């Protein structure tokens, strides 16, 4: 069981910032198995960070090419590196609670009575119930 402070924080961030872009575009059943959905949900922030870093690097390279000075490339690339790091930390800070919550939610089960007469119960993943 996770510590209460962490779960309270992830609940707050999940309710405040919904970063389930895949769920907004496609129903969960259309995205494949639960394993594929977890993989997509956990990896999309890294793809966003890599794309952002590529944008900052291209911007630095284009500024260097347009300036015509050979001494500014290193400075512009260092500046792009620090901007990329800032945005990577910000993206992870905002996205990590919702991604972690979806991963942890995938392993939780909810049990239901199937038959009142026999007492038979079945368990379903909480993530599939949504």
Short mmCIF file of N, CA, C and O in Angstrom, two decimals:
data_model
loop_
_atom_site.label_atom_id
_atom_site.label_comp_id
_atom_site.label_asym_id
_atom_site.label_seq_id
_atom_site.Cartn_x
_atom_site.Cartn_y
_atom_site.Cartn_z
N UNK A 1 0.84 -1.18 0.00
CA UNK A 1 0.00 0.00 0.00
C UNK A 1 0.88 1.24 0.00
O UNK A 1 1.87 1.31 0.71
N UNK A 2 0.48 2.24 -0.78
CA UNK A 2 1.27 3.47 -0.88
C UNK A 2 0.98 4.40 0.30
O UNK A 2 -0.09 4.36 0.90
N UNK A 3 1.95 5.27 0.57
CA UNK A 3 1.81 6.23 1.66
C UNK A 3 0.69 7.21 1.34
O UNK A 3 0.49 7.61 0.19
N UNK A 4 -0.01 7.64 2.38
CA UNK A 4 -1.18 8.51 2.21
C UNK A 4 -0.84 9.85 1.59
O UNK A 4 -1.60 10.40 0.79
N UNK A 5 0.33 10.41 1.91
CA UNK A 5 0.72 11.70 1.33
C UNK A 5 0.88 11.61 -0.19
O UNK A 5 0.48 12.51 -0.92
N UNK A 6 1.45 10.50 -0.65
CA UNK A 6 1.62 10.33 -2.09
C UNK A 6 0.28 10.13 -2.78
O UNK A 6 0.03 10.72 -3.83
N UNK A 7 -0.58 9.31 -2.22
CA UNK A 7 -1.87 9.08 -2.86
C UNK A 7 -2.74 10.33 -2.83
O UNK A 7 -3.48 10.58 -3.77
N UNK A 8 -2.63 11.11 -1.79
CA UNK A 8 -3.40 12.36 -1.73
C UNK A 8 -2.91 13.32 -2.82
O UNK A 8 -3.69 13.97 -3.50
N UNK A 9 -1.57 13.38 -3.01
CA UNK A 9 -1.00 14.24 -4.04
C UNK A 9 -1.40 13.77 -5.43
O UNK A 9 -1.76 14.57 -6.29
N UNK A 10 -1.31 12.46 -5.69
CA UNK A 10 -1.67 11.97 -7.02
C UNK A 10 -3.16 12.14 -7.29
O UNK A 10 -3.55 12.43 -8.41
N UNK A 11 -4.00 11.99 -6.27
CA UNK A 11 -5.43 12.23 -6.45
C UNK A 11 -5.70 13.68 -6.82
O UNK A 11 -6.49 13.97 -7.72
N UNK A 12 -5.05 14.61 -6.11
CA UNK A 12 -5.23 16.03 -6.39
C UNK A 12 -4.77 16.37 -7.81
O UNK A 12 -5.48 17.04 -8.56
N UNK A 13 -3.58 15.90 -8.18
CA UNK A 13 -3.06 16.21 -9.51
C UNK A 13 -3.90 15.55 -10.61
O UNK A 13 -4.11 16.13 -11.67
N UNK A 14 -4.38 14.34 -10.34
CA UNK A 14 -5.20 13.65 -11.34
C UNK A 14 -6.54 14.36 -11.54
O UNK A 14 -7.03 14.45 -12.66
N UNK A 15 -7.11 14.87 -10.47
CA UNK A 15 -8.38 15.58 -10.58
C UNK A 15 -8.21 16.98 -11.18
O UNK A 15 -9.07 17.47 -11.89
N UNK A 16 -7.07 17.61 -10.89
CA UNK A 16 -6.83 18.97 -11.37
C UNK A 16 -6.36 18.99 -12.82
O UNK A 16 -6.86 19.76 -13.63
N UNK A 17 -5.38 18.16 -13.13
CA UNK A 17 -4.80 18.11 -14.47
C UNK A 17 -5.05 16.74 -15.07
O UNK A 17 -4.40 15.78 -14.69
N UNK A 18 -5.97 16.65 -16.01
CA UNK A 18 -6.24 15.38 -16.70
C UNK A 18 -5.37 15.33 -17.95
O UNK A 18 -5.63 16.03 -18.91
N UNK A 19 -4.33 14.51 -17.91
CA UNK A 19 -3.43 14.39 -19.04
C UNK A 19 -3.60 13.05 -19.74
O UNK A 19 -2.64 12.43 -20.16
N UNK A 20 -4.82 12.62 -19.87
CA UNK A 20 -5.10 11.37 -20.56
C UNK A 20 -5.50 11.71 -22.00
O UNK A 20 -6.65 11.62 -22.38
N UNK A 21 -4.50 12.12 -22.80
CA UNK A 21 -4.78 12.53 -24.17
C UNK A 21 -5.28 11.38 -25.04
O UNK A 21 -6.09 11.57 -25.92
N UNK A 22 -4.79 10.19 -24.77
CA UNK A 22 -5.24 9.03 -25.54
C UNK A 22 -6.70 8.72 -25.25
O UNK A 22 -7.46 8.37 -26.15
N UNK A 23 -7.10 8.85 -23.99
CA UNK A 23 -8.48 8.60 -23.63
C UNK A 23 -9.44 9.64 -24.19
O UNK A 23 -10.62 9.37 -24.39
N UNK A 24 -8.93 10.84 -24.44
CA UNK A 24 -9.77 11.89 -25.01
C UNK A 24 -10.02 11.68 -26.50
O UNK A 24 -11.02 12.12 -27.03
N UNK A 25 -9.09 11.02 -27.17
CA UNK A 25 -9.20 10.86 -28.61
C UNK A 25 -9.84 9.54 -29.03
O UNK A 25 -10.58 9.51 -29.99
N UNK A 26 -9.51 8.47 -28.31
CA UNK A 26 -10.02 7.14 -28.65
C UNK A 26 -10.58 6.47 -27.41
O UNK A 26 -10.05 6.65 -26.32
N UNK A 27 -11.63 5.67 -27.56
CA UNK A 27 -12.08 4.86 -26.42
C UNK A 27 -10.99 3.85 -26.05
O UNK A 27 -10.21 3.40 -26.91
N UNK A 28 -10.91 3.49 -24.76
CA UNK A 28 -9.87 2.57 -24.30
C UNK A 28 -9.90 1.24 -25.02
O UNK A 28 -8.86 0.63 -25.26
N UNK A 29 -11.06 0.77 -25.37
CA UNK A 29 -11.17 -0.54 -26.03
C UNK A 29 -10.55 -0.53 -27.43
O UNK A 29 -10.14 -1.57 -27.92
N UNK A 30 -10.44 0.63 -28.05
CA UNK A 30 -9.88 0.71 -29.40
C UNK A 30 -8.35 0.73 -29.41
O UNK A 30 -7.75 0.61 -30.46
N UNK A 31 -7.74 0.92 -28.27
CA UNK A 31 -6.29 1.06 -28.21
C UNK A 31 -5.56 -0.25 -28.00
O UNK A 31 -4.34 -0.27 -27.88
N UNK A 32 -6.25 -1.35 -27.94
CA UNK A 32 -5.58 -2.64 -27.80
C UNK A 32 -5.69 -3.18 -26.39
O UNK A 32 -6.59 -2.83 -25.63
N UNK A 33 -4.72 -4.00 -26.04
CA UNK A 33 -4.76 -4.67 -24.73
C UNK A 33 -4.39 -3.69 -23.62
O UNK A 33 -3.90 -2.59 -23.87
N UNK A 34 -4.58 -4.13 -22.39
CA UNK A 34 -4.24 -3.31 -21.24
C UNK A 34 -2.74 -3.02 -21.21
O UNK A 34 -2.31 -1.93 -20.87
N UNK A 35 -1.94 -3.98 -21.60
CA UNK A 35 -0.49 -3.79 -21.63
C UNK A 35 -0.10 -2.68 -22.60
O UNK A 35 0.74 -1.84 -22.29
N UNK A 36 -0.73 -2.66 -23.77
CA UNK A 36 -0.43 -1.62 -24.76
C UNK A 36 -0.89 -0.25 -24.28
O UNK A 36 -0.21 0.75 -24.49
N UNK A 37 -2.04 -0.20 -23.62
CA UNK A 37 -2.53 1.08 -23.09
C UNK A 37 -1.61 1.60 -22.00
O UNK A 37 -1.34 2.79 -21.92
N UNK A 38 -1.12 0.69 -21.13
CA UNK A 38 -0.20 1.12 -20.08
C UNK A 38 1.11 1.61 -20.68
O UNK A 38 1.68 2.61 -20.22
N UNK A 39 1.58 0.93 -21.70
CA UNK A 39 2.82 1.32 -22.35
C UNK A 39 2.67 2.70 -22.99
O UNK A 39 3.54 3.57 -22.83
N UNK A 40 1.59 2.92 -23.70
CA UNK A 40 1.35 4.24 -24.31
C UNK A 40 1.19 5.32 -23.24
O UNK A 40 1.72 6.42 -23.38
N UNK A 41 0.45 5.00 -22.18
CA UNK A 41 0.23 5.98 -21.13
C UNK A 41 1.49 6.35 -20.37
O UNK A 41 1.63 7.47 -19.89
N UNK A 42 2.42 5.42 -20.28
CA UNK A 42 3.65 5.69 -19.54
C UNK A 42 4.73 6.33 -20.42
O UNK A 42 5.57 7.05 -19.91
N UNK A 43 4.69 6.09 -21.73
CA UNK A 43 5.77 6.57 -22.60
C UNK A 43 5.48 7.89 -23.31
O UNK A 43 6.42 8.53 -23.79
N UNK A 44 4.22 8.30 -23.41
CA UNK A 44 3.96 9.51 -24.17
C UNK A 44 4.62 10.75 -23.57
O UNK A 44 5.05 11.64 -24.32
N UNK A 45 4.79 10.87 -22.24
CA UNK A 45 5.51 12.05 -21.74
C UNK A 45 6.96 12.10 -22.22
O UNK A 45 7.49 13.18 -22.50
N UNK A 46 7.61 10.94 -22.34
CA UNK A 46 8.99 10.92 -22.82
C UNK A 46 9.07 11.34 -24.28
O UNK A 46 10.01 12.02 -24.68
N UNK A 47 8.08 10.96 -25.06
CA UNK A 47 8.04 11.37 -26.47
C UNK A 47 7.87 12.89 -26.57
O UNK A 47 8.55 13.55 -27.38
N UNK A 48 7.01 13.45 -25.73
CA UNK A 48 6.82 14.90 -25.72
C UNK A 48 8.11 15.61 -25.33
O UNK A 48 8.49 16.62 -25.94
N UNK A 49 8.81 15.07 -24.34
CA UNK A 49 10.07 15.68 -23.90
C UNK A 49 11.12 15.62 -25.01
O UNK A 49 11.82 16.59 -25.27
N UNK A 50 11.22 14.47 -25.69
CA UNK A 50 12.20 14.35 -26.78
C UNK A 50 11.87 15.28 -27.94
O UNK A 50 12.76 15.88 -28.54
N UNK A 51 10.59 15.41 -28.26
CA UNK A 51 10.20 16.33 -29.33
C UNK A 51 10.50 17.78 -28.93
O UNK A 51 10.96 18.57 -29.77
N UNK A 52 10.25 18.12 -27.68
CA UNK A 52 10.56 19.47 -27.21
C UNK A 52 12.05 19.75 -27.26
O UNK A 52 12.47 20.85 -27.66
N UNK A 53 12.86 18.78 -26.87
CA UNK A 53 14.31 18.95 -26.93
C UNK A 53 14.77 19.12 -28.38
O UNK A 53 15.67 19.92 -28.66
N UNK A 54 14.17 18.37 -29.29
CA UNK A 54 14.52 18.50 -30.70
C UNK A 54 14.14 19.89 -31.23
O UNK A 54 14.89 20.49 -32.01
N UNK A 55 13.01 20.40 -30.79
CA UNK A 55 12.60 21.75 -31.21
C UNK A 55 13.59 22.79 -30.71
O UNK A 55 14.00 23.69 -31.45
N UNK A 56 13.99 22.68 -29.43
CA UNK A 56 14.95 23.65 -28.89
C UNK A 56 16.30 23.55 -29.61
O UNK A 56 16.94 24.57 -29.88
N UNK A 57 16.75 22.34 -29.93
CA UNK A 57 18.02 22.17 -30.63
C UNK A 57 17.94 22.73 -32.06
O UNK A 57 18.87 23.38 -32.53
N UNK A 58 16.83 22.48 -32.73
CA UNK A 58 16.65 23.02 -34.09
C UNK A 58 16.59 24.55 -34.06
O UNK A 58 17.13 25.21 -34.96
N UNK A 59 15.96 25.09 -33.05
CA UNK A 59 15.89 26.54 -32.92
C UNK A 59 17.29 27.13 -32.72
O UNK A 59 17.64 28.15 -33.30
N UNK A 60 18.10 26.47 -31.88
CA UNK A 60 19.48 26.93 -31.65
C UNK A 60 20.30 26.83 -32.93
O UNK A 60 21.08 27.74 -33.26
N UNK A 61 20.14 25.74 -33.66
CA UNK A 61 20.90 25.56 -34.90
C UNK A 61 20.48 26.58 -35.95
O UNK A 61 21.33 27.13 -36.67
N UNK A 62 19.19 26.85 -36.05
CA UNK A 62 18.74 27.84 -37.03
C UNK A 62 19.19 29.24 -36.65
O UNK A 62 19.56 30.04 -37.52
N UNK A 63 19.21 29.56 -35.36
CA UNK A 63 19.71 30.88 -34.94
C UNK A 63 21.20 31.00 -35.26
O UNK A 63 21.66 32.08 -35.67
N UNK A 64 21.94 29.91 -35.09
CA UNK A 64 23.37 29.92 -35.42
C UNK A 64 23.59 30.10 -36.92
O UNK A 64 24.43 30.88 -37.35
N UNK A 65 22.79 29.39 -37.73
CA UNK A 65 22.95 29.50 -39.18
C UNK A 65 22.58 30.89 -39.68
O UNK A 65 23.21 31.42 -40.60
N UNK A 66 21.55 31.48 -39.10
CA UNK A 66 21.13 32.81 -39.53
C UNK A 66 22.06 33.90 -39.06
O UNK A 66 22.19 34.95 -39.70
N UNK A 67 22.73 33.68 -37.94
CA UNK A 67 23.62 34.73 -37.43
C UNK A 67 24.94 34.78 -38.19
O UNK A 67 25.56 35.84 -38.28
N UNK A 68 25.38 33.64 -38.69
CA UNK A 68 26.62 33.61 -39.44
C UNK A 68 27.87 33.65 -38.58
O UNK A 68 28.98 33.70 -39.09
N UNK A 69 27.72 33.63 -37.28
CA UNK A 69 28.88 33.65 -36.38
C UNK A 69 29.13 32.24 -35.86
O UNK A 69 28.21 31.54 -35.45
N UNK A 70 30.37 31.84 -35.86
CA UNK A 70 30.70 30.46 -35.47
C UNK A 70 30.81 30.29 -33.96
O UNK A 70 30.74 29.17 -33.47
N UNK A 71 30.94 31.36 -33.21
CA UNK A 71 31.14 31.24 -31.76
C UNK A 71 29.84 31.13 -30.97
O UNK A 71 29.87 30.86 -29.79
N UNK A 72 28.70 31.34 -31.60
CA UNK A 72 27.44 31.33 -30.85
C UNK A 72 26.79 29.95 -30.79
O UNK A 72 25.86 29.76 -30.01
N UNK A 73 27.24 29.00 -31.58
CA UNK A 73 26.59 27.68 -31.61
C UNK A 73 26.66 27.00 -30.25
O UNK A 73 25.66 26.50 -29.75
N UNK A 74 27.83 26.97 -29.67
CA UNK A 74 27.98 26.29 -28.37
C UNK A 74 27.10 26.94 -27.31
O UNK A 74 26.43 26.27 -26.54
N UNK A 75 27.09 28.26 -27.26
CA UNK A 75 26.27 28.98 -26.29
C UNK A 75 24.78 28.70 -26.51
O UNK A 75 24.04 28.45 -25.56
N UNK A 76 24.35 28.71 -27.76
CA UNK A 76 22.94 28.45 -28.06
C UNK A 76 22.54 27.01 -27.74
O UNK A 76 21.43 26.76 -27.27
N UNK A 77 23.44 26.06 -27.98
CA UNK A 77 23.13 24.67 -27.64
C UNK A 77 23.07 24.45 -26.13
O UNK A 77 22.22 23.69 -25.64
N UNK A 78 23.94 25.10 -25.39
CA UNK A 78 23.88 25.00 -23.92
C UNK A 78 22.59 25.62 -23.42
O UNK A 78 21.92 25.06 -22.54
N UNK A 79 22.21 26.74 -23.98
CA UNK A 79 20.95 27.38 -23.59
C UNK A 79 19.76 26.48 -23.94
O UNK A 79 18.82 26.35 -23.15
N UNK A 80 19.80 25.82 -25.09
CA UNK A 80 18.73 24.90 -25.48
C UNK A 80 18.68 23.70 -24.55
O UNK A 80 17.60 23.21 -24.21
N UNK A 81 19.84 23.23 -24.11
CA UNK A 81 19.89 22.10 -23.17
C UNK A 81 19.19 22.47 -21.86
O UNK A 81 18.39 21.69 -21.33
N UNK A 82 19.48 23.66 -21.33
CA UNK A 82 18.86 24.06 -20.07
C UNK A 82 17.37 24.31 -20.23
O UNK A 82 16.59 24.02 -19.32
N UNK A 83 16.96 24.86 -21.35
CA UNK A 83 15.51 25.03 -21.59
C UNK A 83 14.82 23.68 -21.68
O UNK A 83 13.72 23.49 -21.16
N UNK A 84 15.47 22.73 -22.35
CA UNK A 84 14.90 21.38 -22.46
C UNK A 84 14.78 20.72 -21.10
O UNK A 84 13.78 20.06 -20.80
N UNK A 85 15.79 20.89 -20.27
CA UNK A 85 15.75 20.32 -18.93
C UNK A 85 14.63 20.93 -18.10
O UNK A 85 13.90 20.22 -17.40
N UNK A 86 14.46 22.24 -18.20
CA UNK A 86 13.38 22.92 -17.48
C UNK A 86 12.02 22.37 -17.90
O UNK A 86 11.18 22.04 -17.07
N UNK A 87 11.79 22.26 -19.20
CA UNK A 87 10.51 21.77 -19.69
C UNK A 87 10.31 20.29 -19.39
O UNK A 87 9.19 19.85 -19.14
N UNK A 88 11.39 19.50 -19.39
CA UNK A 88 11.27 18.08 -19.04
C UNK A 88 10.84 17.93 -17.59
O UNK A 88 9.96 17.10 -17.27
N UNK A 89 11.43 18.71 -16.70
CA UNK A 89 11.03 18.65 -15.29
C UNK A 89 9.59 19.10 -15.12
O UNK A 89 8.82 18.47 -14.38
N UNK A 90 9.19 20.14 -15.80
CA UNK A 90 7.81 20.63 -15.70
C UNK A 90 6.81 19.60 -16.22
O UNK A 90 5.79 19.33 -15.57
N UNK A 91 7.11 18.99 -17.36
CA UNK A 91 6.21 17.97 -17.92
C UNK A 91 6.10 16.78 -16.97
O UNK A 91 5.00 16.29 -16.68
N UNK A 92 7.22 16.32 -16.47
CA UNK A 92 7.19 15.18 -15.54
C UNK A 92 6.46 15.52 -14.26
O UNK A 92 5.73 14.70 -13.70
N UNK A 93 6.64 16.73 -13.76
CA UNK A 93 5.97 17.15 -12.53
C UNK A 93 4.45 17.14 -12.71
O UNK A 93 3.72 16.73 -11.82
N UNK A 94 3.99 17.56 -13.87
CA UNK A 94 2.55 17.62 -14.11
C UNK A 94 1.96 16.28 -14.54
O UNK A 94 0.82 15.96 -14.22
N UNK A 95 2.72 15.47 -15.27
CA UNK A 95 2.18 14.25 -15.87
C UNK A 95 2.40 13.01 -15.00
O UNK A 95 1.60 12.08 -15.06
N UNK A 96 3.45 13.00 -14.21
CA UNK A 96 3.77 11.81 -13.43
C UNK A 96 2.63 11.31 -12.55
O UNK A 96 2.36 10.11 -12.53
N UNK A 97 1.89 12.17 -11.84
CA UNK A 97 0.79 11.64 -11.02
C UNK A 97 -0.29 10.91 -11.82
O UNK A 97 -0.74 9.85 -11.42
N UNK A 98 -0.69 11.46 -12.96
CA UNK A 98 -1.74 10.78 -13.72
C UNK A 98 -1.22 9.51 -14.38
O UNK A 98 -1.94 8.50 -14.46
N UNK A 99 0.03 9.51 -14.84
CA UNK A 99 0.59 8.29 -15.42
C UNK A 99 0.77 7.22 -14.35
O UNK A 99 0.44 6.04 -14.57
N UNK A 100 1.25 7.61 -13.18
CA UNK A 100 1.42 6.64 -12.09
C UNK A 100 0.07 6.10 -11.64
O UNK A 100 -0.07 4.91 -11.37
N UNK A 101 -0.90 6.96 -11.56
CA UNK A 101 -2.24 6.53 -11.12
C UNK A 101 -2.82 5.51 -12.10
O UNK A 101 -3.41 4.52 -11.68
N UNK A 102 -2.65 5.71 -13.39
CA UNK A 102 -3.19 4.76 -14.36
C UNK A 102 -2.46 3.43 -14.28
O UNK A 102 -3.06 2.36 -14.46
N UNK A 103 -1.15 3.45 -14.01
CA UNK A 103 -0.40 2.21 -13.88
C UNK A 103 -0.82 1.45 -12.63
O UNK A 103 -1.06 0.24 -12.66
N UNK A 104 -0.94 2.16 -11.50
CA UNK A 104 -1.35 1.50 -10.27
C UNK A 104 -2.80 1.02 -10.35
O UNK A 104 -3.16 -0.02 -9.79
N UNK A 105 -3.63 1.77 -11.05
CA UNK A 105 -5.04 1.41 -11.17
C UNK A 105 -5.23 0.15 -12.02
O UNK A 105 -6.20 -0.58 -11.85
N UNK A 106 -4.28 -0.13 -12.87
CA UNK A 106 -4.38 -1.30 -13.74
C UNK A 106 -4.28 -2.60 -12.96
O UNK A 106 -4.75 -3.64 -13.42
N UNK A 107 -3.67 -2.57 -11.81
CA UNK A 107 -3.49 -3.78 -11.01
C UNK A 107 -4.54 -3.95 -9.92
O UNK A 107 -4.53 -4.96 -9.23
N UNK A 108 -5.42 -2.98 -9.74
CA UNK A 108 -6.46 -3.08 -8.72
C UNK A 108 -7.67 -3.82 -9.28
O UNK A 108 -8.08 -3.59 -10.42
N UNK A 109 -8.24 -4.68 -8.46
CA UNK A 109 -9.43 -5.43 -8.87
C UNK A 109 -10.59 -5.10 -7.96
O UNK A 109 -10.41 -4.77 -6.79
N UNK A 110 -11.77 -5.19 -8.51
CA UNK A 110 -13.01 -5.00 -7.76
C UNK A 110 -13.81 -6.28 -7.89
O UNK A 110 -14.00 -6.80 -8.98
N UNK A 111 -14.29 -6.79 -6.77
CA UNK A 111 -15.01 -8.06 -6.75
C UNK A 111 -16.52 -7.80 -6.71
O UNK A 111 -16.98 -6.92 -5.98
N UNK A 112 -17.26 -8.59 -7.48
CA UNK A 112 -18.72 -8.45 -7.56
C UNK A 112 -19.38 -9.82 -7.37
O UNK A 112 -18.84 -10.84 -7.80
N UNK A 113 -20.55 -9.80 -6.75
CA UNK A 113 -21.36 -11.01 -6.65
C UNK A 113 -21.97 -11.31 -8.00
O UNK A 113 -22.61 -10.45 -8.61
N UNK A 114 -21.79 -12.52 -8.48
CA UNK A 114 -22.39 -12.93 -9.74
C UNK A 114 -23.73 -13.59 -9.48
O UNK A 114 -24.70 -13.36 -10.17
N UNK A 115 -23.77 -14.41 -8.45
CA UNK A 115 -24.99 -15.12 -8.11
C UNK A 115 -25.23 -15.01 -6.60
O UNK A 115 -24.35 -15.32 -5.80
N UNK A 116 -26.41 -14.57 -6.27
CA UNK A 116 -26.77 -14.45 -4.86
C UNK A 116 -26.97 -15.83 -4.25
O UNK A 116 -26.66 -16.05 -3.08
N UNK A 117 -27.42 -16.78 -5.05
CA UNK A 117 -27.74 -18.11 -4.54
C UNK A 117 -26.50 -18.95 -4.26
O UNK A 117 -26.41 -19.63 -3.25
N UNK A 118 -25.51 -18.90 -5.16
CA UNK A 118 -24.32 -19.72 -4.97
C UNK A 118 -23.19 -18.97 -4.28
O UNK A 118 -22.24 -19.58 -3.80
N UNK A 119 -23.28 -17.65 -4.19
CA UNK A 119 -22.23 -16.86 -3.57
C UNK A 119 -21.02 -16.68 -4.47
O UNK A 119 -19.96 -16.26 -4.01
N UNK A 120 -21.16 -17.01 -5.74
CA UNK A 120 -20.04 -16.88 -6.68
C UNK A 120 -19.70 -15.41 -6.90
O UNK A 120 -20.57 -14.57 -7.03
N UNK A 121 -18.41 -15.13 -6.92
CA UNK A 121 -17.92 -13.76 -7.13
C UNK A 121 -16.94 -13.74 -8.30
O UNK A 121 -16.25 -14.72 -8.55
N UNK A 122 -16.90 -12.61 -8.99
CA UNK A 122 -15.92 -12.40 -10.06
C UNK A 122 -15.22 -11.08 -9.82
O UNK A 122 -15.83 -10.12 -9.37
N UNK A 123 -13.94 -11.05 -10.17
CA UNK A 123 -13.16 -9.83 -10.01
C UNK A 123 -12.84 -9.25 -11.39
O UNK A 123 -12.54 -9.98 -12.32
N UNK A 124 -12.90 -7.92 -11.46
CA UNK A 124 -12.60 -7.22 -12.69
C UNK A 124 -11.58 -6.14 -12.39
O UNK A 124 -11.57 -5.57 -11.29
N UNK A 125 -10.73 -5.83 -13.37
CA UNK A 125 -9.79 -4.74 -13.21
C UNK A 125 -10.54 -3.41 -13.12
O UNK A 125 -11.47 -3.17 -13.89
N UNK A 126 -10.12 -2.56 -12.21
CA UNK A 126 -10.76 -1.26 -12.05
C UNK A 126 -10.59 -0.43 -13.32
O UNK A 126 -11.48 0.30 -13.73
N UNK A 127 -9.44 -0.54 -13.98
CA UNK A 127 -9.19 0.22 -15.20
C UNK A 127 -10.16 -0.17 -16.31
O UNK A 127 -10.53 0.65 -17.14
N UNK A 128 -10.59 -1.42 -16.35
CA UNK A 128 -11.54 -1.86 -17.37
C UNK A 128 -12.96 -1.40 -17.07
O UNK A 128 -13.80 -1.36 -17.96
N UNK A 129 -13.25 -1.07 -15.83
CA UNK A 129 -14.59 -0.62 -15.46
C UNK A 129 -14.86 0.81 -15.90
O UNK A 129 -15.99 1.21 -16.05
N UNK A 130 -13.80 1.59 -16.08
CA UNK A 130 -13.97 2.99 -16.48
C UNK A 130 -14.41 3.09 -17.86
O UNK A 130 -14.50 3.10 -18.81
#
